[in-house]
Amino acid sequence: MAPRPSAPAPRLEHHSLERYEAIWFGIATLMAVLLFVAAIASFISGTYTAIEGTGGGHHITGVESGRLDPRNLAATPFAEPGLRENPDGTLEAFVVARAFAFQPATLRVPAGRPVTIHLTSADVMHGYQVTGTNINATAIPGQVTSFTTTFRRPGTLSLVCNEYCGTGHHNMVNTIVVEAPGTQNQTE
Amino acid sequence: MGDVAYLASLKKVTQFYIVTAFLALFIGVLIGPLQALNYGGINVYEWPVIRNLLGSYYQGLSLHGVLNALVFTQFFISGWMLYLPVRDLGMRINLRFAWFTYALMTLGLLLAAVPLLTNGATLLYTFYPPMQGDALFYIGAALMVGSSLLVVGQVVHTWLRWKRANPGKVTPLVAFMSVATWMMWALAALGIVVEVVALLIPWSLGLVGGVDPLVSKTLFWWTGHAIVYFWVLPAYISWYAFLPRQAGGRLASEPLTRLVFVMFLLSSVPVGLHHQYADPNIPNLWKNIHMFLTFLIAVPSLLTAFSVGAALEDAARARGGRGLFGWVAQLPWGNAVFSAQVLAMVSFIAGGAGGVVNASSSFSGVVHNTTWIPGHFHITVGTATTLTFMGVSLWLIPHLTGKRLPSLRLASWSVWTWFFGMMVFALGMHWQGLYGVPRRSQVSAAAVDAFGNLPLALPTLLTAVSGVILLVSAVLYFSVLFRMLLSPRVDDGEQAAPLPYSEAISPAGESLATASPLVRATEPLLALWAAALVLVVLMYGPVMARLFAEMQLVPGWRLY
């Protein structure tokens, strides 16, 4: 026990404590609300790639309400994974995750153009994370995960599975090659 | 049964829960350094001695996660939050029922342990389908988690009997906090119970052809996020009710403490979708609503930081502390019971702030499923909860058994090294996570080095070193614990280590009629429980209804 001073310092008392509590309660609540406003502003302005909620992949053959049968990927565009350009000029990529590789093993995309990526799994859950970006999506068998993103700079990025998928999980690493505009072979 | 025999038996069942918890932690923690070394770039799973014990990195990780996060916490909390409210209310309970619950929970644990140990449930502690394990794993897990609901029933029933016997009285604080936490857990556990009992057990037995992984995952996180409050609130009980006394001061405010627990009761559960920003087919509107509720849940934790800080300052000033911050030096840092809990809180300041980052949809893409996340939860559940429980055990076991702590000095070393080791671990793991290194991946054995060109040398080294520090800490702590448990009974626990109730600066009072509006508003816990249920149904109902309506069953796989 420390030695007590001759004149003890005043201790906290009930009323001042209640006042400080109320002030701190107000500050804490305000901080929570401001955080929410900031995150919503980020959502609306698109600083991160939000996964489409309901309605993702509705137009895709063999996909209903964002669902498909993983035993019958042949009936869907996922039978031929890769990038394609639609008649209206939009870019869509179909990606299949399966133990322990992504298909296509190398996805080539042009820099500076929005690409909608549709992702599904043929077996168990996988993760789809592109290092050096904030692209982070789950591949779920029976479900289609869709999001739209733009790769700005040409280069080679690692595509890493970040959801446990079995003994070979740590070897499930593929690549995305972002090509300078005009140099890519868009039909892969 | 006489009073003495009754109390001895109540203490015995509590002791069984606590010791079972620490036995699970002992095994779980010994596997931990293997994981830390993996993220330090050292693959010790190739060593013959470890190869013979553990089938794979993923089996070791499954055991580590299940034993530490699920078994240790649930057993400790079941004992702790059965004993405390019963003692606080001065009620007698049916001890046969209490022993039956303990036996059932242990049976569940033993059943689930068989496939875990034989590589039949290498699913990690999230056990996401369609990765499939032996039916025995799901049955054991259901029994174990389900048994905790029997503790809920017994504690709530005991409290209701006390209310009937004491009309117009304010529930004493420790009992209030325990009952509110159990009520929250009853709502939280619904998700995992439905997932395992209704979906996974029939599927693993082959009674249904498939499983919808998204429905299962959503039910899992219904429980999976609220469970973190189930881990931390029992630590809060100690921080609020006992720590001020152990520091030599007073609890700040009983009414405010009650408000904090009611806020947790109301909003702990409808927040789970913030774990699923990366998942498809869940409307972003609902993800954002859950994000908002998650941020709100930071408020009661910020209030706790205030209250506990005030209590510590009060203690320090009573001990002669002076100055704006100089009083901190007067706190009893050499007392392991005290320092364990305060270091746990310091860790939780960083952990809580990181949690807010994780819950933000805007940051989630950067950190989701990277090593940032285990970095985060080792300074929350792994330190805020675990180190608090370690500190509590140092007085609780003498209280329950009449045995003595063999070495305060070694206990103190174990506590400080745990804190320091976890800080180093968290720094290394958060750092690696920012570069996108995936969590729970055997990166030390990867054929392709996706991160070789990144500046990861320092965080990798920190992570490896932390594993060694934590191993030393665990050896110190468990040697103290086991020596204590194996020593003879020398004291009467009631005299030598009484329950360390704290005096309050602002008490709630004893009579509801004269109590403040805040105390009266927080007293009807049953009604607040019902309100919490309504809130969960509103916030999860539309999402779950749609997921169930559009179920897409897929076959199971064993890829381990």
XYZ file of C-alpha atoms in Angstrom, chain A residues 48 129 133-136, chain B residues 277 360-368 370:
17
model
C -15.409 0.188 -52.232
C -9.438 -11.655 -52.815
C -7.193 -3.990 -53.864
C -10.302 -3.994 -51.703
C -11.967 -6.680 -53.827
C -13.080 -9.352 -51.397
C -20.428 -7.928 -46.611
C -17.450 -0.825 -41.450
C -18.525 -1.941 -44.907
C -16.000 0.482 -46.361
C -12.992 -1.139 -44.632
C -14.252 -4.697 -44.694
C -12.994 -5.385 -48.211
C -9.443 -4.630 -47.122
C -9.416 -6.744 -43.964
C -12.077 -9.455 -44.436
C -7.058 -11.608 -43.779
